Amino acid sequence: MNSIFRYLKNKLHVLLFLFLEIVCLISIIKSNRYQSAFYFSNTRKLAGKLQETNHSIFDYFDLYHKNQALSNENLLLRRQLKDNYLIESRKVFTVNDSVYKQRYEYIPAEVITNTINLQNNFITINRGSSSGLETGMGVFCPEGVVGRVVEVSENYSIVTSVLNSTFKLGCKIQEMNLAKGTIHWLGRDPNFVDYLEVNKYEQIKKGYHIVSSPYSKYLPENIPIGVVDKLETKSTDDFYKIKVKLAVNFGKISTVYVVKNLFNREVQELEKKLKEKIK
Amino acid sequence: MILDIAKYLGLYILLMALQLFVISNVNINSSFSVYFQPQVLVMFLLLLPPRMSHVWLIGVSFMAGLILDTFFNTMGVNAAVCTFVGFFRHYATREIENEIASREEDNKIWTSKKGRPWKWTYFMTFIVLYHLVFALLESMGDNFFSNFLIVTLPAVLISSIATFLFTITLEDLIYKPTKS
């Protein structure tokens, strides 16, 4: 017995090394699907505070770009105002219009950390469950789609960026009004994503705009994703090889909007009922 | 003893601050950014005292990486790499202890005791090892094999060279030998 203990004592460093490496690997594998909530909520407070301080310092130097983005967005919104449009028809109809119901709510947030040079990039934002955020919500900025919330603590959330090899999003080709295919980042250039599963018989052209699909549960339709930059076809392949230049410069995101789908719970319950019925 | 701990703690905080506030905010031309990800924390692991026990070295390395993971949402990647480097570093430095006792020089850090070629080889080996393991763990996923030659290897080389230059410069600045 003593010799066993002596042997273990002698090999303590190897055992400790193996134990810690296994712990780390489990954590890495787990975090690919969902990050550990306990670890996250306890450490995020401290890290979040420090990151926020860092962000506020660097944010000051980026005020010019931020102002420009805001004024561009203002311009876009102004163009959509009713006052800008003239009613051409002389006829007046009275329509009992009760079909419009608010579907989305937007929660503004500030980016406090953001990486673009890893294979799986995440963004930390300064809004959490206390602001009504939940996992699975979509995130976009004035320029376009940013990602999806994967983890929420009381005051902070982590967003899987479009620049994450696990992120996929259904798309629509705006010019053709065709909802088809998904975008996926292959971990190479942070300015481009691959647009997959588009049949090569579709009349798609360079310069076409790719936007969010109407079938997305967590993002409204027509949020810009990017522009078709390169198109390739192979005789052996049924699908296009498309490179899309992203609308968002991920190195410069500062303000984002988190999308709250007000019908999401209802849809989920409906899907749950259907699943139970099928069982 | 306490002074030594304070010095290493100071170095750790300095490197963490550099990684968090400076390097992660450096936006080199976006297309190139996937190739430039120097991990300067490796300097802390390389400068830890050679007389530190193997178990302590592994423990301290693990904690150093774990704290970094908290700030970068990398959940275990840095902890795994630091533990790996901490474990193998011991075999490169375990014989230095006696040499320090027998050769008293004016060097302020033990890495200079064996001469520049040894120091540079030691730094470069572990820096490349750190970046290689980091890149392998971090890029685990669907595109791992297709990206290995195009992204992972160039990123390891570029980031290692950047970290090596940074490490020898900062080490020189902090621990410059005093000449009598």
CSV table of N, CA and C in Angstrom, one decimal, chain A residues 18-169:
chain,number,residue,atom,x,y,z
A,18,LEU,N,-2.6,15.6,-16.2
A,18,LEU,CA,-3.7,14.9,-17.0
A,18,LEU,C,-5.1,15.4,-16.5
A,19,PHE,N,-5.2,15.5,-15.2
A,19,PHE,CA,-6.5,15.9,-14.6
A,19,PHE,C,-7.0,17.3,-15.2
A,20,LEU,N,-6.0,18.2,-15.1
A,20,LEU,CA,-6.3,19.6,-15.5
A,20,LEU,C,-6.6,19.7,-17.0
A,21,GLU,N,-5.8,18.9,-17.8
A,21,GLU,CA,-6.1,18.9,-19.2
A,21,GLU,C,-7.4,18.3,-19.6
A,22,ILE,N,-7.8,17.3,-18.9
A,22,ILE,CA,-9.1,16.7,-19.1
A,22,ILE,C,-10.3,17.6,-18.8
A,23,VAL,N,-10.1,18.3,-17.6
A,23,VAL,CA,-11.1,19.4,-17.2
A,23,VAL,C,-11.2,20.4,-18.3
A,24,CYS,N,-10.1,20.9,-18.8
A,24,CYS,CA,-10.1,21.9,-19.9
A,24,CYS,C,-10.7,21.4,-21.1
A,25,LEU,N,-10.4,20.2,-21.5
A,25,LEU,CA,-11.0,19.7,-22.8
A,25,LEU,C,-12.5,19.5,-22.7
A,26,ILE,N,-12.9,19.0,-21.5
A,26,ILE,CA,-14.4,18.9,-21.3
A,26,ILE,C,-15.0,20.3,-21.5
A,27,SER,N,-14.4,21.3,-20.8
A,27,SER,CA,-14.9,22.6,-20.9
A,27,SER,C,-15.0,23.2,-22.4
A,28,ILE,N,-13.9,22.9,-23.1
A,28,ILE,CA,-13.9,23.3,-24.5
A,28,ILE,C,-15.0,22.6,-25.3
A,29,ILE,N,-15.1,21.3,-25.2
A,29,ILE,CA,-16.1,20.6,-25.9
A,29,ILE,C,-17.5,21.1,-25.6
A,30,LYS,N,-17.7,21.3,-24.3
A,30,LYS,CA,-19.0,21.8,-23.8
A,30,LYS,C,-19.3,23.1,-24.4
A,31,SER,N,-18.3,24.0,-24.4
A,31,SER,CA,-18.5,25.4,-24.8
A,31,SER,C,-18.8,25.5,-26.3
A,32,ASN,N,-18.5,24.4,-27.0
A,32,ASN,CA,-18.9,24.5,-28.4
A,32,ASN,C,-20.4,24.4,-28.6
A,33,ARG,N,-21.1,23.8,-27.7
A,33,ARG,CA,-22.5,23.7,-27.8
A,33,ARG,C,-23.2,24.8,-26.9
A,34,TYR,N,-22.8,24.8,-25.7
A,34,TYR,CA,-23.4,25.8,-24.8
A,34,TYR,C,-22.4,26.0,-23.6
A,35,GLN,N,-22.1,27.3,-23.3
A,35,GLN,CA,-21.1,27.5,-22.2
A,35,GLN,C,-21.7,27.3,-20.9
A,36,SER,N,-20.8,26.9,-20.0
A,36,SER,CA,-21.3,26.5,-18.7
A,36,SER,C,-21.9,27.7,-18.0
A,37,ALA,N,-23.2,27.6,-17.6
A,37,ALA,CA,-23.9,28.8,-17.1
A,37,ALA,C,-23.3,29.2,-15.7
A,38,PHE,N,-23.0,28.2,-14.9
A,38,PHE,CA,-22.5,28.5,-13.5
A,38,PHE,C,-21.2,29.3,-13.6
A,39,TYR,N,-20.3,28.8,-14.4
A,39,TYR,CA,-19.0,29.5,-14.5
A,39,TYR,C,-19.2,30.8,-15.1
A,40,PHE,N,-20.0,30.9,-16.1
A,40,PHE,CA,-20.3,32.2,-16.8
A,40,PHE,C,-20.8,33.2,-15.8
A,41,SER,N,-21.9,32.9,-15.1
A,41,SER,CA,-22.6,33.9,-14.3
A,41,SER,C,-21.7,34.4,-13.2
A,42,ASN,N,-20.8,33.5,-12.7
A,42,ASN,CA,-20.0,34.0,-11.5
A,42,ASN,C,-18.8,34.8,-12.0
A,43,THR,N,-18.2,34.5,-13.1
A,43,THR,CA,-17.0,35.2,-13.5
A,43,THR,C,-17.3,36.4,-14.4
A,44,ARG,N,-18.5,36.4,-15.0
A,44,ARG,CA,-18.8,37.4,-16.0
A,44,ARG,C,-18.9,38.8,-15.4
A,45,LYS,N,-19.4,38.9,-14.1
A,45,LYS,CA,-19.6,40.2,-13.4
A,45,LYS,C,-18.2,40.9,-13.4
A,46,LEU,N,-17.2,40.2,-12.9
A,46,LEU,CA,-15.9,40.9,-12.8
A,46,LEU,C,-15.3,41.2,-14.1
A,47,ALA,N,-15.3,40.2,-15.0
A,47,ALA,CA,-14.8,40.4,-16.4
A,47,ALA,C,-15.5,41.5,-17.1
A,48,GLY,N,-16.8,41.5,-16.9
A,48,GLY,CA,-17.7,42.5,-17.6
A,48,GLY,C,-17.4,43.9,-17.2
A,49,LYS,N,-17.2,44.1,-15.9
A,49,LYS,CA,-16.9,45.4,-15.4
A,49,LYS,C,-15.5,45.9,-16.0
A,50,LEU,N,-14.5,45.1,-16.0
A,50,LEU,CA,-13.2,45.5,-16.6
A,50,LEU,C,-13.3,45.7,-18.0
A,51,GLN,N,-14.0,44.9,-18.7
A,51,GLN,CA,-14.2,45.0,-20.2
A,51,GLN,C,-14.9,46.3,-20.5
A,52,GLU,N,-15.9,46.6,-19.7
A,52,GLU,CA,-16.7,47.8,-19.9
A,52,GLU,C,-15.8,49.1,-19.8
A,53,THR,N,-14.9,49.1,-18.8
A,53,THR,CA,-14.0,50.2,-18.6
A,53,THR,C,-13.1,50.3,-19.8
A,54,ASN,N,-12.6,49.2,-20.3
A,54,ASN,CA,-11.8,49.2,-21.5
A,54,ASN,C,-12.5,49.7,-22.7
A,55,HIS,N,-13.8,49.3,-22.8
A,55,HIS,CA,-14.6,49.7,-23.9
A,55,HIS,C,-14.9,51.2,-23.9
A,56,SER,N,-15.2,51.7,-22.7
A,56,SER,CA,-15.5,53.1,-22.6
A,56,SER,C,-14.3,54.0,-23.0
A,57,ILE,N,-13.1,53.5,-22.7
A,57,ILE,CA,-11.9,54.3,-23.1
A,57,ILE,C,-11.8,54.3,-24.6
A,58,PHE,N,-11.8,53.1,-25.2
A,58,PHE,CA,-11.6,53.0,-26.7
A,58,PHE,C,-12.8,53.6,-27.4
A,59,ASP,N,-14.0,53.5,-26.8
A,59,ASP,CA,-15.2,54.0,-27.5
A,59,ASP,C,-15.1,55.5,-27.8
A,60,TYR,N,-14.4,56.2,-26.9
A,60,TYR,CA,-14.3,57.7,-27.0
A,60,TYR,C,-13.6,58.0,-28.3
A,61,PHE,N,-12.6,57.2,-28.7
A,61,PHE,CA,-11.8,57.5,-29.9
A,61,PHE,C,-12.6,57.1,-31.2
A,62,ASP,N,-13.7,56.4,-31.0
A,62,ASP,CA,-14.4,55.9,-32.2
A,62,ASP,C,-15.7,56.8,-32.4
A,63,LEU,N,-15.8,57.9,-31.6
A,63,LEU,CA,-17.1,58.7,-31.7
A,63,LEU,C,-17.4,59.1,-33.1
A,64,TYR,N,-16.4,59.4,-33.9
A,64,TYR,CA,-16.6,59.9,-35.2
A,64,TYR,C,-17.4,58.9,-36.1
A,65,HIS,N,-16.9,57.6,-36.1
A,65,HIS,CA,-17.5,56.6,-36.8
A,65,HIS,C,-18.9,56.3,-36.3
A,66,LYS,N,-19.0,56.3,-35.0
A,66,LYS,CA,-20.3,56.0,-34.4
A,66,LYS,C,-21.4,57.1,-34.8
A,67,ASN,N,-20.9,58.3,-34.8
A,67,ASN,CA,-21.8,59.4,-35.2
A,67,ASN,C,-22.3,59.2,-36.6
A,68,GLN,N,-21.3,58.9,-37.4
A,68,GLN,CA,-21.6,58.7,-38.9
A,68,GLN,C,-22.6,57.5,-39.1
A,69,ALA,N,-22.4,56.4,-38.3
A,69,ALA,CA,-23.3,55.3,-38.5
A,69,ALA,C,-24.7,55.7,-38.0
A,70,LEU,N,-24.8,56.5,-36.9
A,70,LEU,CA,-26.1,56.9,-36.4
A,70,LEU,C,-26.8,57.9,-37.4
A,71,SER,N,-26.0,58.8,-38.0
A,71,SER,CA,-26.6,59.7,-38.9
A,71,SER,C,-27.1,59.0,-40.2
A,72,ASN,N,-26.3,58.0,-40.6
A,72,ASN,CA,-26.8,57.2,-41.7
A,72,ASN,C,-28.1,56.5,-41.4
A,73,GLU,N,-28.2,55.9,-40.2
A,73,GLU,CA,-29.4,55.2,-39.8
A,73,GLU,C,-30.6,56.2,-39.7
A,74,ASN,N,-30.3,57.4,-39.2
A,74,ASN,CA,-31.3,58.4,-39.1
A,74,ASN,C,-31.9,58.8,-40.5
A,75,LEU,N,-30.9,58.9,-41.4
A,75,LEU,CA,-31.3,59.2,-42.8
A,75,LEU,C,-32.2,58.1,-43.4
A,76,LEU,N,-31.8,56.9,-43.2
A,76,LEU,CA,-32.7,55.8,-43.6
A,76,LEU,C,-34.1,55.8,-43.0
A,77,LEU,N,-34.1,56.1,-41.7
A,77,LEU,CA,-35.4,56.1,-41.1
A,77,LEU,C,-36.3,57.3,-41.6
A,78,ARG,N,-35.6,58.4,-41.7
A,78,ARG,CA,-36.2,59.6,-42.2
A,78,ARG,C,-36.9,59.4,-43.6
A,79,ARG,N,-36.1,58.6,-44.4
A,79,ARG,CA,-36.7,58.3,-45.8
A,79,ARG,C,-37.9,57.5,-45.7
A,80,GLN,N,-38.1,56.8,-44.6
A,80,GLN,CA,-39.3,55.9,-44.5
A,80,GLN,C,-40.5,56.6,-43.9
A,81,LEU,N,-40.3,57.9,-43.5
A,81,LEU,CA,-41.4,58.6,-42.8
A,81,LEU,C,-42.6,58.8,-43.8
A,82,LYS,N,-43.7,58.7,-43.3
A,82,LYS,CA,-44.9,58.9,-44.1
A,82,LYS,C,-45.0,60.2,-44.8
A,83,ASP,N,-44.4,61.3,-44.1
A,83,ASP,CA,-44.5,62.6,-44.7
A,83,ASP,C,-43.7,62.7,-46.0
A,84,ASN,N,-42.8,61.8,-46.3
A,84,ASN,CA,-42.1,61.8,-47.5
A,84,ASN,C,-42.9,61.3,-48.7
A,85,TYR,N,-44.0,60.7,-48.5
A,85,TYR,CA,-44.7,60.1,-49.6
A,85,TYR,C,-46.0,60.9,-49.9
A,86,LEU,N,-46.3,60.9,-51.2
A,86,LEU,CA,-47.5,61.6,-51.6
A,86,LEU,C,-48.5,60.6,-52.1
A,87,ILE,N,-49.8,60.7,-51.7
A,87,ILE,CA,-50.8,59.7,-52.1
A,87,ILE,C,-51.2,60.1,-53.5
A,88,GLU,N,-50.9,59.2,-54.5
A,88,GLU,CA,-51.2,59.5,-55.9
A,88,GLU,C,-52.7,59.3,-56.2
A,89,SER,N,-53.3,58.3,-55.6
A,89,SER,CA,-54.7,57.9,-55.9
A,89,SER,C,-55.6,58.9,-55.3
A,90,ARG,N,-56.6,59.4,-56.1
A,90,ARG,CA,-57.6,60.3,-55.6
A,90,ARG,C,-58.7,59.6,-54.7
A,91,LYS,N,-58.8,58.4,-55.0
A,91,LYS,CA,-59.9,57.6,-54.3
A,91,LYS,C,-59.4,57.3,-52.9
A,92,VAL,N,-60.4,57.4,-52.0
A,92,VAL,CA,-60.1,57.1,-50.6
A,92,VAL,C,-60.8,55.8,-50.2
A,93,PHE,N,-60.1,54.9,-49.7
A,93,PHE,CA,-60.7,53.7,-49.2
A,93,PHE,C,-60.7,53.6,-47.7
A,94,THR,N,-61.7,53.1,-47.2
A,94,THR,CA,-61.6,52.8,-45.7
A,94,THR,C,-61.5,51.3,-45.5
A,95,VAL,N,-60.4,51.0,-44.9
A,95,VAL,CA,-60.2,49.5,-44.7
A,95,VAL,C,-60.1,49.3,-43.2
A,96,ASN,N,-60.9,48.3,-42.8
A,96,ASN,CA,-60.9,48.0,-41.4
A,96,ASN,C,-59.6,47.2,-41.1
A,97,ASP,N,-58.6,48.0,-40.8
A,97,ASP,CA,-57.2,47.3,-40.8
A,97,ASP,C,-56.9,47.0,-39.3
A,98,SER,N,-57.0,45.8,-39.0
A,98,SER,CA,-56.7,45.4,-37.7
A,98,SER,C,-55.6,44.2,-37.7
A,99,VAL,N,-55.0,44.1,-38.9
A,99,VAL,CA,-54.1,42.9,-39.0
A,99,VAL,C,-52.7,43.2,-38.5
A,100,TYR,N,-52.3,44.4,-38.3
A,100,TYR,CA,-50.9,44.7,-37.8
A,100,TYR,C,-50.8,44.5,-36.3
A,101,LYS,N,-49.9,43.7,-36.0
A,101,LYS,CA,-49.6,43.5,-34.6
A,101,LYS,C,-48.1,43.5,-34.4
A,102,GLN,N,-47.6,44.2,-33.4
A,102,GLN,CA,-46.2,44.3,-33.3
A,102,GLN,C,-45.6,42.9,-33.1
A,103,ARG,N,-44.6,42.6,-33.9
A,103,ARG,CA,-44.0,41.3,-33.8
A,103,ARG,C,-42.6,41.3,-33.1
A,104,TYR,N,-41.9,42.4,-33.4
A,104,TYR,CA,-40.5,42.5,-32.8
A,104,TYR,C,-40.3,43.7,-31.9
A,105,GLU,N,-39.5,43.5,-30.9
A,105,GLU,CA,-39.1,44.6,-30.1
A,105,GLU,C,-37.6,44.6,-30.1
A,106,TYR,N,-36.9,45.8,-30.0
A,106,TYR,CA,-35.5,45.9,-30.1
A,106,TYR,C,-34.9,46.4,-28.8
A,107,ILE,N,-33.9,45.8,-28.4
A,107,ILE,CA,-33.2,46.2,-27.2
A,107,ILE,C,-31.8,46.7,-27.5
A,108,PRO,N,-31.5,48.0,-27.4
A,108,PRO,CA,-30.2,48.5,-27.8
A,108,PRO,C,-29.1,48.0,-26.7
A,109,ALA,N,-27.9,47.7,-27.2
A,109,ALA,CA,-26.8,47.3,-26.3
A,109,ALA,C,-25.5,47.8,-26.9
A,110,GLU,N,-24.5,47.9,-26.0
A,110,GLU,CA,-23.2,48.3,-26.4
A,110,GLU,C,-22.3,47.0,-26.4
A,111,VAL,N,-21.4,47.0,-27.4
A,111,VAL,CA,-20.4,45.9,-27.4
A,111,VAL,C,-19.3,46.2,-26.5
A,112,ILE,N,-19.0,45.2,-25.6
A,112,ILE,CA,-17.9,45.5,-24.7
A,112,ILE,C,-16.6,44.7,-25.0
A,113,THR,N,-16.8,43.5,-25.6
A,113,THR,CA,-15.6,42.8,-26.1
A,113,THR,C,-16.0,42.2,-27.4
A,114,ASN,N,-15.1,42.0,-28.3
A,114,ASN,CA,-15.3,41.5,-29.6
A,114,ASN,C,-14.1,41.0,-30.2
A,115,THR,N,-14.1,39.7,-30.6
A,115,THR,CA,-12.9,39.2,-31.3
A,115,THR,C,-13.2,38.9,-32.8
A,116,ILE,N,-12.3,39.1,-33.7
A,116,ILE,CA,-12.5,38.7,-35.1
A,116,ILE,C,-11.4,37.8,-35.6
A,117,ASN,N,-10.4,37.6,-34.8
A,117,ASN,CA,-9.3,36.8,-35.3
A,117,ASN,C,-9.2,35.4,-34.9
A,118,LEU,N,-10.2,34.9,-34.2
A,118,LEU,CA,-10.3,33.5,-33.8
A,118,LEU,C,-11.2,32.7,-34.8
A,119,GLN,N,-11.2,31.4,-34.6
A,119,GLN,CA,-12.0,30.6,-35.5
A,119,GLN,C,-13.5,30.6,-35.0
A,120,ASN,N,-13.6,30.8,-33.7
A,120,ASN,CA,-15.0,30.9,-33.1
A,120,ASN,C,-15.0,32.2,-32.3
A,121,ASN,N,-15.6,33.2,-32.9
A,121,ASN,CA,-15.6,34.5,-32.3
A,121,ASN,C,-16.8,34.8,-31.6
A,122,PHE,N,-16.7,35.4,-30.4
A,122,PHE,CA,-17.9,35.8,-29.6
A,122,PHE,C,-17.8,37.3,-29.3
A,123,ILE,N,-19.0,37.8,-29.0
A,123,ILE,CA,-19.1,39.3,-28.7
A,123,ILE,C,-19.8,39.4,-27.3
A,124,THR,N,-19.3,40.2,-26.4
A,124,THR,CA,-19.9,40.4,-25.2
A,124,THR,C,-20.7,41.7,-25.2
A,125,ILE,N,-21.9,41.7,-24.8
A,125,ILE,CA,-22.7,43.0,-24.8
A,125,ILE,C,-23.2,43.3,-23.4
A,126,ASN,N,-23.5,44.6,-23.1
A,126,ASN,CA,-23.8,45.0,-21.8
A,126,ASN,C,-25.3,45.0,-21.4
A,127,ARG,N,-25.9,44.0,-21.9
A,127,ARG,CA,-27.4,43.8,-21.5
A,127,ARG,C,-27.5,42.3,-21.2
A,128,GLY,N,-28.3,42.1,-20.2
A,128,GLY,CA,-28.5,40.7,-19.8
A,128,GLY,C,-30.0,40.4,-19.5
A,129,SER,N,-30.2,39.4,-18.6
A,129,SER,CA,-31.6,39.0,-18.4
A,129,SER,C,-32.4,40.1,-17.7
A,130,SER,N,-31.7,41.0,-17.0
A,130,SER,CA,-32.4,42.1,-16.4
A,130,SER,C,-33.0,43.1,-17.4
A,131,SER,N,-32.5,43.0,-18.6
A,131,SER,CA,-33.1,43.9,-19.7
A,131,SER,C,-34.0,43.1,-20.6
A,132,GLY,N,-34.3,41.8,-20.2
A,132,GLY,CA,-35.2,41.0,-21.0
A,132,GLY,C,-34.5,40.1,-22.0
A,133,LEU,N,-33.2,40.0,-22.0
A,133,LEU,CA,-32.5,39.2,-23.0
A,133,LEU,C,-32.6,37.7,-22.7
A,134,GLU,N,-32.8,36.9,-23.7
A,134,GLU,CA,-32.8,35.4,-23.5
A,134,GLU,C,-31.9,34.8,-24.6
A,135,THR,N,-31.5,33.6,-24.3
A,135,THR,CA,-30.7,32.9,-25.3
A,135,THR,C,-31.5,32.7,-26.6
A,136,GLY,N,-30.8,32.7,-27.7
A,136,GLY,CA,-31.5,32.5,-29.0
A,136,GLY,C,-31.9,33.7,-29.7
A,137,MET,N,-31.9,34.9,-29.0
A,137,MET,CA,-32.3,36.1,-29.7
A,137,MET,C,-31.3,36.5,-30.7
A,138,GLY,N,-31.8,37.1,-31.8
A,138,GLY,CA,-31.0,37.6,-32.9
A,138,GLY,C,-30.4,39.0,-32.5
A,139,VAL,N,-29.2,39.3,-33.1
A,139,VAL,CA,-28.6,40.6,-32.9
A,139,VAL,C,-28.1,41.2,-34.2
A,140,PHE,N,-28.4,42.4,-34.4
A,140,PHE,CA,-27.9,43.1,-35.6
A,140,PHE,C,-27.5,44.5,-35.2
A,141,CYS,N,-26.8,45.2,-36.1
A,141,CYS,CA,-26.3,46.6,-35.9
A,141,CYS,C,-26.8,47.4,-37.1
A,142,PRO,N,-26.7,48.7,-37.1
A,142,PRO,CA,-27.2,49.4,-38.3
A,142,PRO,C,-26.8,48.9,-39.6
A,143,GLU,N,-25.6,48.3,-39.7
A,143,GLU,CA,-25.1,47.8,-41.0
A,143,GLU,C,-25.6,46.5,-41.4
A,144,GLY,N,-26.0,45.6,-40.4
A,144,GLY,CA,-26.5,44.3,-40.8
A,144,GLY,C,-26.5,43.3,-39.6
A,145,VAL,N,-26.6,42.0,-40.0
A,145,VAL,CA,-26.7,40.9,-39.0
A,145,VAL,C,-25.4,40.8,-38.3
A,146,VAL,N,-25.4,40.6,-37.0
A,146,VAL,CA,-24.2,40.4,-36.1
A,146,VAL,C,-24.1,39.0,-35.6
A,147,GLY,N,-25.2,38.4,-35.1
A,147,GLY,CA,-25.2,37.1,-34.5
A,147,GLY,C,-26.4,36.7,-33.7
A,148,ARG,N,-26.2,35.8,-32.8
A,148,ARG,CA,-27.3,35.3,-31.9
A,148,ARG,C,-26.8,35.2,-30.5
A,149,VAL,N,-27.6,35.5,-29.5
A,149,VAL,CA,-27.3,35.4,-28.1
A,149,VAL,C,-27.2,33.9,-27.7
A,150,VAL,N,-26.0,33.6,-27.1
A,150,VAL,CA,-25.9,32.2,-26.7
A,150,VAL,C,-25.9,32.0,-25.2
A,151,GLU,N,-25.5,33.1,-24.4
A,151,GLU,CA,-25.5,33.0,-23.0
A,151,GLU,C,-25.8,34.3,-22.4
A,152,VAL,N,-26.6,34.2,-21.3
A,152,VAL,CA,-27.1,35.4,-20.7
A,152,VAL,C,-26.9,35.4,-19.2
A,153,SER,N,-26.3,36.4,-18.6
A,153,SER,CA,-26.2,36.6,-17.2
A,153,SER,C,-27.1,37.8,-16.8
A,154,GLU,N,-27.1,38.2,-15.6
A,154,GLU,CA,-28.0,39.3,-15.2
A,154,GLU,C,-27.8,40.6,-16.0
A,155,ASN,N,-26.5,40.9,-16.2
A,155,ASN,CA,-26.3,42.2,-16.8
A,155,ASN,C,-25.5,42.1,-18.1
A,156,TYR,N,-25.0,40.9,-18.5
A,156,TYR,CA,-24.2,40.8,-19.7
A,156,TYR,C,-24.7,39.6,-20.5
A,157,SER,N,-24.4,39.6,-21.8
A,157,SER,CA,-24.7,38.5,-22.6
A,157,SER,C,-23.6,38.2,-23.6
A,158,ILE,N,-23.5,36.9,-24.0
A,158,ILE,CA,-22.5,36.6,-25.0
A,158,ILE,C,-23.2,36.3,-26.3
A,159,VAL,N,-22.7,36.8,-27.4
A,159,VAL,CA,-23.3,36.6,-28.7
A,159,VAL,C,-22.4,35.8,-29.6
A,160,THR,N,-22.9,34.8,-30.2
A,160,THR,CA,-22.1,34.1,-31.2
A,160,THR,C,-22.1,35.0,-32.5
A,161,SER,N,-20.9,35.4,-32.9
A,161,SER,CA,-20.8,36.3,-34.0
A,161,SER,C,-21.0,35.5,-35.3
A,162,VAL,N,-21.4,36.2,-36.4
A,162,VAL,CA,-21.4,35.6,-37.7
A,162,VAL,C,-20.1,35.0,-38.0
A,163,LEU,N,-19.0,35.6,-37.5
A,163,LEU,CA,-17.6,35.0,-37.6
A,163,LEU,C,-17.4,33.9,-36.6
A,164,ASN,N,-18.2,32.9,-36.6
A,164,ASN,CA,-18.0,31.8,-35.7
A,164,ASN,C,-18.4,30.6,-36.5
A,165,SER,N,-17.5,29.6,-36.5
A,165,SER,CA,-17.7,28.4,-37.4
A,165,SER,C,-19.0,27.6,-37.1
A,166,THR,N,-19.6,27.9,-35.9
A,166,THR,CA,-20.8,27.2,-35.6
A,166,THR,C,-22.1,27.9,-36.0
A,167,PHE,N,-21.9,29.1,-36.5
A,167,PHE,CA,-23.0,30.0,-36.8
A,167,PHE,C,-23.5,29.8,-38.2
A,168,LYS,N,-24.8,29.5,-38.4
A,168,LYS,CA,-25.4,29.4,-39.7
A,168,LYS,C,-26.7,30.2,-39.7
A,169,LEU,N,-27.0,30.8,-40.8
A,169,LEU,CA,-28.2,31.6,-40.9
A,169,LEU,C,-28.9,31.5,-42.3
